[in-house]
Coordinates of C-alpha atoms in Angstrom, one line a residue:
M1 CA 126.7 235.7 59.6
H2 CA 123.9 233.4 58.2
S3 CA 124.0 233.2 54.7
T4 CA 120.8 232.3 52.2
G5 CA 122.8 231.9 48.8
Q6 CA 121.5 235.3 47.6
P7 CA 123.5 238.3 46.5
A8 CA 123.9 241.3 48.8
V9 CA 121.3 243.6 49.0
A10 CA 120.8 247.1 50.2
P11 CA 119.2 247.1 54.0
G12 CA 115.6 246.5 54.3
E13 CA 115.2 245.4 50.6
T14 CA 115.0 241.6 49.7
A15 CA 117.2 239.5 47.1
V16 CA 115.1 237.8 44.9
P17 CA 115.6 236.1 41.8
A18 CA 115.1 238.5 38.7
T19 CA 111.9 236.0 37.6
A20 CA 110.4 237.2 40.8
A21 CA 110.6 240.8 39.8
E22 CA 109.6 240.0 36.0
R23 CA 106.4 238.1 37.5
V24 CA 105.4 241.1 39.7
R25 CA 105.4 243.4 36.5
E26 CA 103.2 240.4 35.0
L27 CA 100.9 240.8 37.4
L28 CA 100.6 244.4 37.6
S29 CA 99.9 244.7 33.9
R30 CA 97.3 242.3 34.3
F31 CA 95.4 243.8 37.0
D32 CA 96.7 247.3 37.1
S33 CA 95.7 248.2 32.9
P34 CA 93.0 250.9 32.0
G35 CA 90.8 248.5 31.2
A36 CA 90.8 245.8 33.7
C37 CA 87.6 244.1 34.6
A38 CA 87.1 242.3 38.3
A39 CA 84.4 239.3 36.8
E40 CA 87.0 238.7 33.7
L41 CA 90.0 238.1 36.0
L42 CA 88.6 237.0 38.8
C43 CA 86.3 234.1 37.2
D44 CA 85.7 234.4 33.4
R45 CA 89.2 234.2 32.0
H46 CA 89.4 230.9 33.8
P47 CA 88.3 227.1 32.2
A48 CA 84.7 227.1 32.7
D49 CA 84.7 223.4 34.0
A50 CA 87.7 224.0 36.4
V51 CA 86.9 224.0 40.1
A52 CA 86.9 227.3 41.9
F53 CA 85.9 226.5 45.3
T54 CA 85.0 222.9 47.4
V55 CA 82.4 223.9 50.2
V56 CA 82.8 221.8 52.6
E57 CA 80.1 221.2 55.3
A58 CA 80.5 220.0 59.3
D59 CA 79.3 216.1 58.2
L60 CA 82.3 216.3 55.3
S61 CA 80.3 216.2 52.4
A62 CA 81.0 218.6 49.9
R63 CA 79.8 220.5 46.4
D64 CA 82.3 221.5 43.9
L65 CA 81.6 224.8 42.4
T66 CA 83.1 225.7 38.8
Y67 CA 84.1 228.8 37.0
G68 CA 81.4 228.3 34.6
E69 CA 78.8 227.7 37.5
L70 CA 80.1 231.1 39.3
R71 CA 79.8 233.2 35.8
R72 CA 76.2 231.8 35.0
D73 CA 74.9 232.6 38.7
S74 CA 77.2 235.6 39.7
A75 CA 75.7 237.1 36.3
R76 CA 72.1 236.6 37.1
F77 CA 73.0 238.2 40.4
A78 CA 75.0 241.4 38.9
A79 CA 71.3 241.6 36.9
A80 CA 69.1 241.5 39.8
L81 CA 71.4 244.2 41.3
A82 CA 70.9 246.7 38.7
G83 CA 67.2 246.0 39.1
L84 CA 66.9 246.8 42.2
G85 CA 69.0 250.1 41.3
I86 CA 72.6 249.4 42.5
A87 CA 75.1 251.2 40.4
P88 CA 78.7 250.8 39.9
G89 CA 80.4 252.4 42.7
D90 CA 77.6 251.9 44.8
A91 CA 78.1 249.8 48.5
V92 CA 76.6 246.1 48.9
A93 CA 77.3 244.6 52.4
V94 CA 77.5 241.0 53.0
L95 CA 77.1 238.9 56.4
M96 CA 77.5 235.5 55.5
G97 CA 79.0 232.5 55.8
K98 CA 81.5 230.5 54.3
S99 CA 79.2 228.9 51.4
A100 CA 78.6 228.5 47.6
D101 CA 76.3 231.7 47.9
L102 CA 78.8 233.8 49.3
V103 CA 81.2 233.4 46.5
V104 CA 78.1 233.9 43.7
A105 CA 77.2 236.8 45.9
L106 CA 80.7 238.2 46.0
L107 CA 81.2 237.8 42.0
G108 CA 77.6 239.3 41.4
I109 CA 78.9 242.3 43.5
W110 CA 81.7 242.9 41.6
R111 CA 80.6 242.0 38.4
R112 CA 78.0 244.9 38.5
G113 CA 81.1 247.0 39.6
A114 CA 79.8 247.8 43.0
V115 CA 81.7 247.8 46.2
H116 CA 81.8 244.6 48.3
V117 CA 81.8 245.8 52.5
P118 CA 82.5 242.7 54.3
L119 CA 80.3 241.9 57.9
F120 CA 82.0 239.2 59.8
T121 CA 79.1 236.7 60.9
A122 CA 80.4 237.4 64.7
F123 CA 79.4 241.1 65.0
A124 CA 77.1 242.5 67.2
P125 CA 74.6 244.5 65.9
P126 CA 76.6 248.0 66.9
A127 CA 79.6 246.9 64.8
V128 CA 77.4 245.6 61.7
A129 CA 76.1 249.4 62.3
L130 CA 79.0 251.0 62.3
R131 CA 80.0 249.6 59.0
L132 CA 76.7 249.7 57.4
N133 CA 76.6 253.5 58.1
G134 CA 80.3 253.9 57.4
S135 CA 79.9 252.9 53.8
A136 CA 76.4 254.2 52.9
A137 CA 75.4 250.5 51.8
K138 CA 72.5 250.6 49.5
A139 CA 72.1 246.7 50.1
V140 CA 72.9 243.8 52.4
V141 CA 73.4 240.4 51.4
V142 CA 72.8 238.3 54.5
D143 CA 72.1 234.3 55.9
A144 CA 68.7 233.7 57.2
D145 CA 70.7 233.1 60.2
Q146 CA 72.1 236.1 60.7
R147 CA 69.3 238.6 59.5
G148 CA 68.2 239.2 63.5
K149 CA 71.4 241.4 63.3
L150 CA 69.8 243.9 61.0
A151 CA 66.6 244.2 62.8
P152 CA 65.5 247.8 63.9
G153 CA 66.9 248.5 67.4
P154 CA 69.4 251.2 69.6
D155 CA 71.7 250.7 66.8
L156 CA 70.2 250.4 63.0
P157 CA 66.6 252.2 62.4
A158 CA 63.5 251.2 61.4
D159 CA 63.6 252.9 58.7
A160 CA 67.1 251.5 57.1
P161 CA 68.3 252.8 53.7
W162 CA 69.7 249.2 52.7
Q163 CA 67.9 246.7 51.0
V164 CA 68.0 243.5 52.7
I165 CA 68.8 240.5 50.7
V166 CA 68.0 237.2 52.5
A167 CA 69.8 233.9 51.5
G168 CA 69.6 229.8 52.6
G169 CA 65.8 230.9 54.2
E170 CA 62.7 233.2 54.0
P171 CA 62.7 236.3 53.8
G172 CA 60.4 238.6 56.1
E173 CA 58.1 241.4 55.2
G174 CA 60.0 244.3 53.0
E175 CA 63.1 241.5 52.1
L176 CA 64.0 240.0 48.9
S177 CA 65.2 236.5 48.2
F178 CA 68.4 235.5 47.2
A179 CA 67.6 232.6 45.7
R180 CA 64.4 234.1 43.8
L181 CA 66.3 237.0 42.5
L182 CA 68.6 234.6 40.7
D183 CA 65.9 232.7 39.6
A184 CA 64.4 235.7 38.1
H185 CA 67.3 236.6 35.9
R186 CA 68.8 234.6 32.9
G187 CA 72.2 236.2 33.5
D188 CA 72.6 237.4 29.4
E189 CA 71.0 240.7 30.5
P190 CA 72.4 243.8 29.4
E191 CA 72.9 244.7 32.5
G192 CA 74.7 241.8 34.1
R193 CA 77.6 242.5 32.0
P194 CA 80.8 242.9 33.8
F195 CA 81.7 246.5 34.4
A196 CA 85.4 247.1 33.5
G197 CA 86.6 250.4 35.2
G198 CA 90.2 249.8 35.3
G199 CA 93.1 249.1 38.1
D200 CA 91.4 252.0 40.1
A201 CA 88.2 250.9 40.6
P202 CA 86.9 249.9 43.8
L203 CA 86.5 246.3 44.8
V204 CA 86.4 246.5 48.7
R205 CA 85.6 248.7 51.5
L206 CA 87.1 246.8 54.3
F207 CA 87.4 248.3 57.9
T208 CA 89.8 247.7 59.9
S209 CA 89.9 245.7 62.9
G210 CA 89.7 248.5 65.9
T211 CA 93.0 247.1 67.5
T212 CA 93.4 250.7 68.8
G213 CA 90.4 252.3 68.5
T214 CA 87.4 253.1 66.0
P215 CA 87.8 251.0 62.6
K216 CA 89.0 253.1 59.6
S217 CA 87.1 252.6 56.0
V218 CA 90.1 251.1 53.9
P219 CA 89.3 251.0 50.0
V220 CA 90.7 248.1 48.1
P221 CA 91.5 248.9 44.4
L222 CA 90.9 246.2 41.9
R223 CA 95.0 246.6 41.1
A224 CA 95.6 245.2 44.6
L225 CA 94.9 241.3 43.3
A226 CA 98.6 241.6 41.6
S227 CA 99.7 241.5 45.5
F228 CA 97.1 238.9 46.5
Q229 CA 98.1 236.5 44.1
A230 CA 101.6 237.6 44.6
Y231 CA 101.4 236.5 47.8
L232 CA 99.9 233.3 47.1
E233 CA 102.5 232.3 45.0
F234 CA 105.4 234.0 46.6
G235 CA 104.8 233.5 50.5
L236 CA 102.2 230.5 50.1
D237 CA 103.7 228.7 47.4
V238 CA 100.2 227.3 46.7
R239 CA 100.8 225.1 43.2
P240 CA 98.1 223.9 40.6
D241 CA 98.1 220.4 42.5
D242 CA 97.8 221.9 45.9
V243 CA 94.6 221.4 48.1
F244 CA 94.2 224.8 49.4
W245 CA 92.8 225.5 52.4
N246 CA 93.0 229.2 54.1
A247 CA 90.8 228.5 57.3
A248 CA 90.6 232.5 57.7
D249 CA 87.0 233.9 57.6
P250 CA 86.2 235.9 54.7
G251 CA 85.0 238.7 56.7
W252 CA 88.5 240.1 57.7
A253 CA 91.4 240.8 55.3
Y254 CA 93.3 237.8 55.5
G255 CA 90.4 235.6 54.5
L256 CA 89.0 237.7 52.3
Y257 CA 92.0 238.6 50.2
Y258 CA 93.8 234.9 50.2
A259 CA 90.5 232.2 51.1
V260 CA 88.5 234.0 48.0
L261 CA 90.2 236.8 46.3
G262 CA 93.8 235.5 46.0
P263 CA 92.6 232.1 44.7
L264 CA 89.6 233.4 42.1
A265 CA 92.7 235.5 40.5
A266 CA 95.1 232.9 40.4
G267 CA 92.8 230.2 39.3
R268 CA 93.8 227.8 42.1
R269 CA 90.7 225.5 43.9
S270 CA 90.2 226.6 47.7
L271 CA 88.4 224.8 50.2
L272 CA 85.5 226.3 52.2
L273 CA 84.7 225.2 55.3
H274 CA 81.2 225.9 56.3
A275 CA 80.9 225.2 59.9
G276 CA 82.4 226.4 63.2
F277 CA 86.0 225.9 64.1
S278 CA 87.0 222.9 65.7
P279 CA 90.2 221.3 66.4
A280 CA 88.4 217.6 65.3
L281 CA 86.9 218.6 62.5
T282 CA 90.1 220.7 61.2
W283 CA 92.0 217.7 61.6
Q284 CA 89.0 215.7 59.9
V285 CA 88.6 217.8 56.9
M286 CA 92.7 218.0 56.5
R287 CA 93.0 214.1 56.5
A288 CA 89.6 214.1 54.5
F289 CA 90.4 216.0 51.5
G290 CA 94.1 215.7 51.9
V291 CA 94.7 219.2 52.3
T292 CA 98.5 220.0 51.1
N293 CA 98.6 223.7 52.0
F294 CA 97.3 225.3 54.8
A295 CA 97.2 228.8 56.4
A296 CA 95.5 230.1 59.6
A297 CA 95.7 232.3 62.4
P298 CA 98.0 231.2 65.4
T299 CA 94.4 230.7 67.5
V300 CA 94.0 227.9 65.1
Y301 CA 97.2 226.0 65.7
R302 CA 97.3 226.9 69.3
S303 CA 93.8 225.3 69.7
L304 CA 95.0 222.0 67.8
R305 CA 97.7 221.7 70.0
A306 CA 95.8 222.6 73.0
A307 CA 93.4 220.0 72.0
E308 CA 95.6 217.0 72.3
A309 CA 93.6 214.5 70.2
P310 CA 95.5 211.9 68.3
L311 CA 96.8 213.4 65.2
P312 CA 95.5 211.7 62.4
E313 CA 97.0 209.4 60.1
G314 CA 97.9 210.2 56.5
L315 CA 98.2 213.7 56.3
R316 CA 99.7 215.0 53.4
L317 CA 100.2 218.7 54.7
R318 CA 103.6 220.1 52.6
A319 CA 103.0 223.8 53.5
A320 CA 101.2 225.5 56.4
S321 CA 101.7 229.3 57.2
S322 CA 100.2 231.7 60.0
A323 CA 99.3 235.4 60.2
G324 CA 97.1 238.0 61.9
E325 CA 99.4 237.8 65.0
P326 CA 103.0 236.9 65.9
L327 CA 103.5 233.1 66.0
T328 CA 104.9 232.3 68.9
P329 CA 107.7 229.4 68.9
E330 CA 106.2 226.5 70.9
V331 CA 103.7 226.2 67.9
I332 CA 106.2 225.9 65.5
D333 CA 108.4 223.5 67.6
W334 CA 105.1 221.4 67.7
A335 CA 103.6 221.4 64.1
E336 CA 107.4 220.0 63.1
Q337 CA 106.6 217.1 65.2
A338 CA 102.4 217.1 64.3
F339 CA 102.6 218.1 60.7
G340 CA 106.7 217.0 59.8
I341 CA 106.4 220.5 58.9
P342 CA 107.5 223.9 60.8
V343 CA 104.4 226.4 60.2
R344 CA 106.1 230.0 58.4
D345 CA 104.9 233.0 60.3
H346 CA 104.0 236.0 58.0
Y347 CA 103.5 239.6 58.3
G348 CA 100.6 242.1 56.8
Q349 CA 98.3 244.5 57.6
T350 CA 94.3 245.3 56.1
E351 CA 96.0 248.2 54.3
H352 CA 98.2 246.0 52.3
G353 CA 97.5 242.6 52.8
M354 CA 101.0 240.4 53.4
V355 CA 104.3 242.5 52.9
I356 CA 106.9 240.2 55.2
A357 CA 106.9 237.0 55.3
N358 CA 108.8 233.4 55.7
G359 CA 108.2 232.4 52.3
W360 CA 107.5 228.7 51.2
A361 CA 108.2 229.3 47.7
D362 CA 111.8 228.6 45.9
G363 CA 113.7 231.3 45.6
V364 CA 112.4 233.3 48.8
R365 CA 112.4 230.3 51.1
A366 CA 115.2 230.4 54.0
P367 CA 116.0 228.5 56.7
L368 CA 114.0 229.9 59.8
R369 CA 115.0 231.9 62.9
P370 CA 113.0 231.6 65.7
G371 CA 110.7 234.8 66.3
S372 CA 111.5 236.2 62.7
M373 CA 108.4 237.1 60.6
G374 CA 110.6 237.0 57.5
R375 CA 111.9 239.2 54.8
P376 CA 109.9 241.7 52.6
L377 CA 108.3 240.0 49.5
P378 CA 109.0 240.6 46.0
G379 CA 107.1 243.9 45.4
W380 CA 108.0 245.1 48.6
T381 CA 110.4 247.1 50.6
A382 CA 110.7 247.6 54.3
E383 CA 113.2 249.0 57.1
I384 CA 113.2 249.3 60.6
L385 CA 112.8 253.1 61.1
H386 CA 114.2 255.0 64.4
D387 CA 111.9 256.0 66.9
V388 CA 112.4 259.9 66.5
R389 CA 113.8 259.9 62.7
D390 CA 112.7 259.0 59.5
E391 CA 115.8 257.3 58.7
P392 CA 116.6 253.8 59.1
A393 CA 117.6 252.4 62.5
P394 CA 121.0 250.3 63.4
V395 CA 120.8 246.6 62.7
G396 CA 119.0 245.1 66.0
T397 CA 117.5 248.1 67.1
S398 CA 114.2 248.6 68.0
G399 CA 112.1 250.8 65.8
R400 CA 109.5 251.6 63.6
V401 CA 108.3 249.2 60.9
A402 CA 107.6 251.3 57.8
I403 CA 107.3 250.2 53.8
K404 CA 109.2 252.2 51.6
V405 CA 106.5 253.6 49.1
A406 CA 108.7 254.1 46.0
D407 CA 110.2 251.0 46.2
S408 CA 107.5 249.1 46.7
P409 CA 105.4 248.3 43.7
L410 CA 102.9 246.5 44.9
I411 CA 101.4 249.0 47.4
W412 CA 97.6 249.8 46.6
F413 CA 96.5 251.8 49.5
H414 CA 97.0 255.4 49.9
G415 CA 94.3 256.6 52.3
Y416 CA 91.3 255.7 54.1
D417 CA 88.0 256.9 53.3
G418 CA 86.8 260.2 54.4
A419 CA 90.1 260.5 57.5
P420 CA 93.0 262.6 55.9
A421 CA 94.3 263.2 59.7
K422 CA 94.1 259.4 60.1
T423 CA 96.0 259.2 56.7
A424 CA 98.5 261.5 57.4
E425 CA 99.0 259.6 60.5
R426 CA 100.4 256.5 58.5
F427 CA 102.4 258.8 56.1
T428 CA 105.8 260.2 56.7
A429 CA 105.3 264.0 55.9
D430 CA 107.7 263.7 52.4
G431 CA 105.6 260.7 52.0
T432 CA 108.6 258.5 51.5
W433 CA 107.6 255.5 54.0
Y434 CA 104.4 254.2 55.0
L435 CA 104.3 253.8 58.8
T436 CA 103.0 250.2 60.2
G437 CA 101.9 251.3 63.5
D438 CA 103.8 248.0 64.7
A439 CA 107.4 248.0 66.3
G440 CA 110.4 245.4 65.3
A441 CA 113.9 244.9 64.5
R442 CA 116.1 243.7 61.7
D443 CA 119.1 241.2 61.8
E444 CA 122.0 241.6 59.8
D445 CA 120.2 239.0 57.2
G446 CA 117.8 241.4 56.5
R447 CA 115.2 239.0 58.7
F448 CA 112.3 241.3 60.6
F449 CA 111.1 240.4 64.3
F450 CA 107.8 241.5 65.5
S451 CA 107.7 243.4 68.8
A452 CA 104.4 245.1 69.2
R453 CA 102.5 248.0 67.9
D454 CA 103.7 251.2 69.0
D455 CA 100.9 251.5 71.6
D456 CA 101.4 248.3 73.5
I457 CA 105.1 248.7 74.3
V458 CA 105.3 249.0 77.8
I459 CA 108.1 251.4 79.2
M460 CA 109.1 250.3 82.5
A461 CA 112.0 252.3 84.3
G462 CA 113.2 253.2 81.1
Y463 CA 113.1 249.9 79.2
R464 CA 111.0 249.1 76.0
I465 CA 109.6 245.8 76.3
G466 CA 107.4 244.2 73.9
P467 CA 104.6 242.4 75.4
F468 CA 105.1 239.5 72.6
D469 CA 108.3 238.7 74.1
V470 CA 106.7 238.2 77.4
E471 CA 103.6 236.4 76.1
S472 CA 106.0 233.8 73.9
V473 CA 107.4 232.5 77.2
L474 CA 104.3 232.2 79.6
L475 CA 102.7 230.2 76.1
Q476 CA 105.8 227.8 76.7
H477 CA 104.2 226.7 80.3
E478 CA 102.6 223.5 79.2
Q479 CA 99.3 224.8 81.1
V480 CA 98.8 227.9 79.4
V481 CA 96.7 227.9 76.3
D482 CA 96.5 231.9 75.2
A483 CA 98.2 234.9 76.9
A484 CA 98.3 238.7 76.7
V485 CA 100.6 241.4 78.6
I486 CA 99.5 244.9 79.3
G487 CA 101.4 248.0 81.3
V488 CA 99.7 249.0 83.7
P489 CA 100.9 252.5 85.8
D490 CA 103.0 252.3 88.7
A491 CA 104.2 255.5 91.0
L492 CA 107.9 254.3 90.8
R493 CA 108.5 252.5 87.3
G494 CA 106.0 254.3 85.5
E495 CA 104.6 251.2 84.4
V496 CA 104.7 247.3 85.1
L497 CA 103.9 244.5 83.3
E498 CA 100.9 242.2 84.3
A499 CA 99.4 239.3 82.2
F500 CA 96.0 238.1 81.5
V501 CA 96.3 234.0 80.9
V502 CA 94.3 231.2 79.3
L503 CA 94.3 227.6 80.9
R504 CA 93.8 224.6 79.8
P505 CA 90.5 223.0 81.3
D506 CA 91.9 220.6 84.0
A507 CA 94.9 223.4 85.5
V508 CA 94.0 225.8 88.4
G509 CA 95.2 228.9 88.4
D510 CA 96.8 229.9 92.0
E511 CA 99.6 231.5 93.7
R512 CA 101.6 228.6 93.0
L513 CA 101.1 229.0 89.1
T514 CA 101.4 232.3 89.2
A515 CA 104.9 232.1 90.6
E516 CA 105.9 229.4 88.2
L517 CA 104.9 231.4 85.0
Q518 CA 106.8 234.8 86.6
R519 CA 110.0 232.8 87.4
L520 CA 109.6 231.4 83.9
V521 CA 109.6 235.1 82.5
K522 CA 112.3 235.6 84.3
T523 CA 114.2 232.9 83.5
R524 CA 113.5 232.7 79.8
F525 CA 113.2 236.2 78.9
A526 CA 114.4 239.2 81.2
A527 CA 114.6 239.2 85.1
H528 CA 113.2 242.7 85.4
A529 CA 110.3 241.9 82.6
Y530 CA 108.2 239.5 84.8
P531 CA 104.6 240.3 85.5
R532 CA 103.6 241.6 88.7
A533 CA 100.2 240.0 88.5
V534 CA 99.0 237.5 86.6
H535 CA 95.3 237.3 86.0
F536 CA 93.6 233.9 85.3
T537 CA 90.5 234.2 82.9
D538 CA 88.8 232.2 80.2
Q539 CA 89.0 234.1 77.3
L540 CA 90.7 237.0 76.0
P541 CA 89.3 239.9 73.8
K542 CA 90.2 239.6 70.4
T543 CA 89.0 241.2 66.8
P544 CA 87.7 239.0 64.5
S545 CA 90.8 238.5 62.6
G546 CA 92.0 236.8 65.9
K547 CA 94.3 239.6 67.1
V548 CA 94.7 240.6 70.9
Q549 CA 93.1 243.5 72.3
R550 CA 95.3 244.3 75.1
F551 CA 93.7 248.1 74.8
V552 CA 90.6 246.4 76.1
L553 CA 92.8 245.0 78.8
R554 CA 94.2 248.3 80.0
E555 CA 91.2 250.3 79.6
R556 CA 89.5 247.3 82.2
R557 CA 92.4 247.2 84.3
R558 CA 92.7 251.1 84.4
A559 CA 89.2 251.1 85.7
E560 CA 89.6 248.4 88.1
L561 CA 92.5 250.5 89.5
D562 CA 90.7 253.4 89.6
G563 CA 88.3 251.8 91.7
R564 CA 85.4 252.3 89.3

């Protein structure tokens, strides 16, 4: 048995120093108090001259935003919102890229006591409409280059009930200018004073990514900041002297929680790149700004690996982390060569933030085990439950990944907005366990291994096959950039596996390569689990958070087989 130097613990629990448990209690006392105030905790208590964000442009020019500036401008925007009739508890949606205006808008919303509804800039109008209607938004702050998505049409009404506030450009008829609203207020108006609603006050209403169906509304209370800062400290190990860059977009959970909210709560400077992703620009930002602590989705690391560009000299990375989809072994191996350090895989959900991780901080850091997403972080207790019984499964047995509610002081999710039936599906009947909807296993050292979402598991001739296992092997082929595996109905076996594969630009997807990939899976995973068909495609359907939407591929393939 591998030893981490920590004392023995009960299955599913994490051995952490007493100071870690004490730190969790400290954070909860700060963010879950009756008088907790978002503006105070996220901005006003930090030194006015301290830099909160460095906003980087595509040409590598940059602007530092101090807490003093953010306090002044967010107070102006809070007063403006009050003047527009926005009351504490009202929903205000934000459709903006990573910019100074974005941070001011968010802090202004929270200072007013309103609820932020994130809208990812890659959303099409139907996705925007779903969130605006589902949240009953009273206003939308939108970048000028995004406002076309709010235009009347099949999804959005001409007489929309929300006020449109345009940033970075001139507003249209009936719209307001973000810049002029700020200019019209001093920031010391009574209505601009920070709202203190306590730890239960709603902060964000974030809709799930829709991996398995219609997005659900997740209410994020102020006390969730304790969990977000704890992950920043234990999982990412963001230190005062770090140059921290979480490349994820604030339009989805990992970017909002840990590129914006977590750094603000902890008073740690964070980089925001106001530009689209490219491997070349990512390398340039890392080098030019001396990034020491980097976090991103697996897609980013895969893209950096696939670009085959010369690695820049002078990188200073000491920590690299990944979340959103399981991290495949070949990326970890590549990172060791490219960065001189591994990328550590972390696991979480919109409903909780990060729960299980190969943490970087002293006291939780342990040697990596291939394929493992790590151990429960301080403040969380997780377990693998039997498929049919709400009790722990034996070590090494596949089952349901679950969080033990009573033993997870950092838990903050207790149900979806207006969806009691969906909420009930997430908890066991006695309320003891939160069911993540993911499948996995746990080893004798308490490390967790992701297998699949429950509805992604393929059952072939009685064998349960997690698509991630097969995808990991496919990605080992030098010509493969991305891959997704699904189950397809089969009269004999119930289901068989088929793979959708994205190749490097110079690769040829032919019968020879198909045979190579099938042989690779047979030899490196299991003879029975090879994909019976390989479909070469330019891209995979993904959620805004970078998760592969296997259900889209299943529906598409089913329609093809039915001749529709």
